[in-house]
Structure formats: C-alpha cells, structure tokens
Coordinates of C-alpha atoms in Angstrom, one line a residue:
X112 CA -15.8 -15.0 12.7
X113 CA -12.1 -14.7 13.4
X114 CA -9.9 -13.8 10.7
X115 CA -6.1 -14.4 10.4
X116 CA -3.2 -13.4 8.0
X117 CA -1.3 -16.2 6.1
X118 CA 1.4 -15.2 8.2
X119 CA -0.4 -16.0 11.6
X120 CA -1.5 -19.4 10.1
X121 CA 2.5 -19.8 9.4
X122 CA 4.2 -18.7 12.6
X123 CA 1.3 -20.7 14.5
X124 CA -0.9 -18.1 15.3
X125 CA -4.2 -19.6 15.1
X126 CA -6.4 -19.4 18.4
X127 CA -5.9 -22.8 20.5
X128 CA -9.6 -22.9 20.6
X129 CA -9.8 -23.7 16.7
X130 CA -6.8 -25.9 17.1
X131 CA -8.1 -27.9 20.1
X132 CA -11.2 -28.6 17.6
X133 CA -9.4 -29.5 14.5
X134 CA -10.1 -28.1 11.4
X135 CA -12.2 -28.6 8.1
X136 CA -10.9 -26.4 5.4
X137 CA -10.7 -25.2 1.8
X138 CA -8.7 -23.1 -0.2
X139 CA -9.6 -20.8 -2.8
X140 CA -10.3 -17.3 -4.7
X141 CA -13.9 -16.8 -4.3
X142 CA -13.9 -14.0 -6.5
X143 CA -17.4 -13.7 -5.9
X144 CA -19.9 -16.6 -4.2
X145 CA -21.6 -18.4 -6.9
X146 CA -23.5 -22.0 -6.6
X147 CA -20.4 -24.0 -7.5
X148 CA -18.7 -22.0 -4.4
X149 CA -21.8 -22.3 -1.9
X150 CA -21.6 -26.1 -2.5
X151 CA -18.0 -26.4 -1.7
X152 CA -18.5 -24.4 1.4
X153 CA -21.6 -25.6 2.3
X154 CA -19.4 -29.8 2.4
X155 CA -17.2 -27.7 4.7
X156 CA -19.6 -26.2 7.1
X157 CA -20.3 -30.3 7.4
X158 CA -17.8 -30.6 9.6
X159 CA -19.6 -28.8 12.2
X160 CA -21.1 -32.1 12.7
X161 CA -18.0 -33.8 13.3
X162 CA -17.0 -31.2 15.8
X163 CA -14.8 -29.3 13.7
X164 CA -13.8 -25.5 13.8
X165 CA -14.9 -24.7 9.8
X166 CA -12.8 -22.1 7.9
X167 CA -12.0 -21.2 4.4
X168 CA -8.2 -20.0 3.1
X169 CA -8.6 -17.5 0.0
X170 CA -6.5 -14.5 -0.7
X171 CA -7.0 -10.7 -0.9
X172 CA -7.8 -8.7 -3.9
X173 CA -3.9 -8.5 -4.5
X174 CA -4.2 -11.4 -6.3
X175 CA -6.2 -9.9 -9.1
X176 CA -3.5 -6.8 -9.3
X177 CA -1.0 -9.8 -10.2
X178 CA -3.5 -12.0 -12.7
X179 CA -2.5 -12.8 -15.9
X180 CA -5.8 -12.7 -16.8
X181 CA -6.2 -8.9 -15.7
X182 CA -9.8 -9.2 -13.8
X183 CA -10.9 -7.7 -11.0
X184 CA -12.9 -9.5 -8.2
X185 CA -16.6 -10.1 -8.5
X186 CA -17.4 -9.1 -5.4
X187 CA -15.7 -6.7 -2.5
X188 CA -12.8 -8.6 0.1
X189 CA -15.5 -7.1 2.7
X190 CA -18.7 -8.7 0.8
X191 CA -17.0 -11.8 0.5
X192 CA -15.9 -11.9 4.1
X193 CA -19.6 -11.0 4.9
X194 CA -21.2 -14.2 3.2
X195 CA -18.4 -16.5 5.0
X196 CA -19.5 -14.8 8.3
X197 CA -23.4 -15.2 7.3
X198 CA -22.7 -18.6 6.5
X199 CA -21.4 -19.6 9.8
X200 CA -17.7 -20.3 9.2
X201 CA -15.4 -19.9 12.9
X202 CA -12.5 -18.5 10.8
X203 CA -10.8 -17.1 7.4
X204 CA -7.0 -16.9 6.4
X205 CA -6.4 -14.0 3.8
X206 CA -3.4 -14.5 1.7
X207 CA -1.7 -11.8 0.4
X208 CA -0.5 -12.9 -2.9
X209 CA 3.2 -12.5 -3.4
X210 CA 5.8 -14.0 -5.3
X211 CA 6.7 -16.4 -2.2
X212 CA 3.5 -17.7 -1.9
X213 CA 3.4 -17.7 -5.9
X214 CA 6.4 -20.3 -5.5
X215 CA 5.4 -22.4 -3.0
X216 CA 5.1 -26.2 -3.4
X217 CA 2.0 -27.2 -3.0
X218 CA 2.6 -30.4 -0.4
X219 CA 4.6 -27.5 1.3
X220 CA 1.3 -25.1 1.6
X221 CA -1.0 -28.6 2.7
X222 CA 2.2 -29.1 5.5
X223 CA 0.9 -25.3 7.0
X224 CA -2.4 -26.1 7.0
X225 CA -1.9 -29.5 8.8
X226 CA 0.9 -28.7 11.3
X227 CA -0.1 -24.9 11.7
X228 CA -3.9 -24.8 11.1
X229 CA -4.9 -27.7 12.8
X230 CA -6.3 -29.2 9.5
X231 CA -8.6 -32.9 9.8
X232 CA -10.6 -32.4 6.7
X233 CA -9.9 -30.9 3.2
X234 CA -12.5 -30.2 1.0
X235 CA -11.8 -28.7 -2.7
X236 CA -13.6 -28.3 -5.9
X237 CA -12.8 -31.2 -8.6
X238 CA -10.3 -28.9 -11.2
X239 CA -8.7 -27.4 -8.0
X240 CA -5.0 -27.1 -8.6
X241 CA -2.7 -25.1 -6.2
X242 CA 1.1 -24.4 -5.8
X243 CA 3.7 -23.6 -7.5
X244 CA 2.6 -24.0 -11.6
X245 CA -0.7 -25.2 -10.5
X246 CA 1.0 -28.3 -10.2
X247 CA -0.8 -30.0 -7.4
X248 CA -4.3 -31.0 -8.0
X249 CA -6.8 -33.7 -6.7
X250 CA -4.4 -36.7 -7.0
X251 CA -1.4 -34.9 -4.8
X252 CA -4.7 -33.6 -2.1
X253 CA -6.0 -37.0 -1.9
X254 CA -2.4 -38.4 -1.6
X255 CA -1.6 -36.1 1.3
X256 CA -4.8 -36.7 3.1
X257 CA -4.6 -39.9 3.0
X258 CA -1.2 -40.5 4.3
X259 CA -2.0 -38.2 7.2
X260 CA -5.1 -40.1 8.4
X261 CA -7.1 -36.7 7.0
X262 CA -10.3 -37.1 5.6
X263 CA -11.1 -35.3 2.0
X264 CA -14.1 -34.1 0.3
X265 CA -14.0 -33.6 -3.8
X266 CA -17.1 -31.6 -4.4
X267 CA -18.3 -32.2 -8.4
X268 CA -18.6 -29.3 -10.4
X269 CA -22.3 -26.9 -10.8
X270 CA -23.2 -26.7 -14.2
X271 CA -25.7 -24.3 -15.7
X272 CA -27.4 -25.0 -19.3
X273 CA -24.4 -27.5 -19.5
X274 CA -21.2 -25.3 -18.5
X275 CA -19.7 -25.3 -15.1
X276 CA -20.2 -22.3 -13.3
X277 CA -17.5 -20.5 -12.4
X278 CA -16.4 -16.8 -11.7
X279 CA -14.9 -16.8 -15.5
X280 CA -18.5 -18.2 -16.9
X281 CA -20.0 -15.4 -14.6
X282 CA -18.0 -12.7 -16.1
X283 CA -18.6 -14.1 -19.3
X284 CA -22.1 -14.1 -18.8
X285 CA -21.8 -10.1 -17.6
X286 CA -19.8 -9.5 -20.9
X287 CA -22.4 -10.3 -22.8
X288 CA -25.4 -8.3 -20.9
X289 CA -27.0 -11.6 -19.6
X290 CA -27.4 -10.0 -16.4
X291 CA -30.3 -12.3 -14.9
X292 CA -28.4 -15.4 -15.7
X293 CA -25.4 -14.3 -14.1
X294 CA -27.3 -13.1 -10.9
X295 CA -29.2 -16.5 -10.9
X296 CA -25.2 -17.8 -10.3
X297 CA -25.2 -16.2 -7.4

C-alpha cells in the first residue's frame, strides 16, 4: 500500500499507475476501525471490481491535538494504516490538519480529489459532513458526483442495541467500563 501526503495528492503527485485506474475513495477520521467504518470501506474496496485503484483520505493524529472535543485517537496512525493495508486498499492520503485545510470549501477539497486523485467513485458514511463549518454534506457529495459523471455510494449507519456506532459511542462505551461491548465494535 502506497501512501501519500495531502500535499502530493495537491501538487499531482499521485503515481500514474493509480491514476490510469481511476479511483474509488472516502474521506474520514477513522479514529479507530469499528463496524460502521469496515462497512464503509468494505463499499470502497467494491470498486476493485470495477477496476478501480481503492484508497481511503483520513488525516494524522494532529487532528485530535486541534479537537474541540479534546480526544485522542482510538487506535495508533500506524495501527490504523495497518488495517487499511490488511484490508487491501492500493493507497492512503494523510492529512495533516491545519488551519488551511480547516478552511477549505468543501466542493474545493472534492475538485482535488477529482482533478488530482483521479477520483470515479465517492463513497461516505450518511451524517458525513466535510469543509469548511462542516458545511458540505450528502446533498453537496451527491450534487458534485453527479454533475461529474462520478458514481457515489451513501453507506447507512451500524447501529448497536439501537445507537449508531461510532468512535464517540465507543469511547462512551470505554467511559463507562463496558469494555466487551466496545471491543465487539471493533
């Protein structure tokens, strides 16, 4: 598994082999790979079948260090890079979170990952929301694929005993010594 800054993905530095194969993609934390996450990523690695170089776009543990929320990641960069590589993905782009990226549009991000990244199909969880204020959700994805020819998968939300699973329910779940419940997530 290759894996690339944000910066190579902007200044067009992602191999011409990935490029030649076009690209399905999602974008995310993945904190730490729970069910909900293995399903989204699992509708990605679908587009092996189509031919497609499969890759995921999620952001180093500097992102935590600049949370409002003040968490730290479930699981190591490395661990997480691990399961991506175990679970057959060609590529990752790590994003270091700055303020830039922090104000970035989000139709401006989708424009990198379509003209730099070689993007043919978008797959993101149902709440996803992205860009500057977490302004751009399924709507503006949908709209953006759909005007670009791009095909787009919404992957439906995991629930356990009724509530979505999620890296917050996991942490919750930790909180609270549930322990087996919150390794079940995983």
């Amino acid at each position: 598994m290759k894996v690339f800054s944000w910066q190579d993905a902007v200044e067009g530095k992602i191999d011409a082999e990935i490029l030649e194969k076009g690209t399905a993609l999602t974008v995310g934390v993945f904190d730490g790979i729970h069910i909900g996450h293995k399903a989204l990523l699992n509708a990605v690695l679908g587009g092996k079948e189509k031919g497609y170089a499969c890759g995921v776009v999620t952001f180093t543990d500097k992102i935590f260090a600049l949370s409002k929320a003040s968490v730290n990641p479930i699981e190591s960069l490395e661990k997480r890079l691990s399961h991506f590589d175990q679970m057959g993905f060609d590529f990752v782009i790590l994003i270091d979170f700055t303020k830039n990226v922090a104000d970035m549009e989000g139709k401006a991000f989708l424009d990198v990952l379509y003209e730099k990244c070689g993007l043919k199909h978008l797959v993101e969880g149902d709440d996803f929301r992205f860009g500057a204020g977490g302004r751009t959700g399924r709507n503006e994805i949908e709209v953006f694929c759909s005007e670009r020819g791009l095909s787009c998968t919404i992957v439906q939300p995991v629930l356990f005993k009724g509530e979505r699973v999620s890296s917050t329910l996991i942490r919750k779940l930790l909180k609270e010594g549930r322990e087996k419940d919150a390794s079940c997530l995983m």
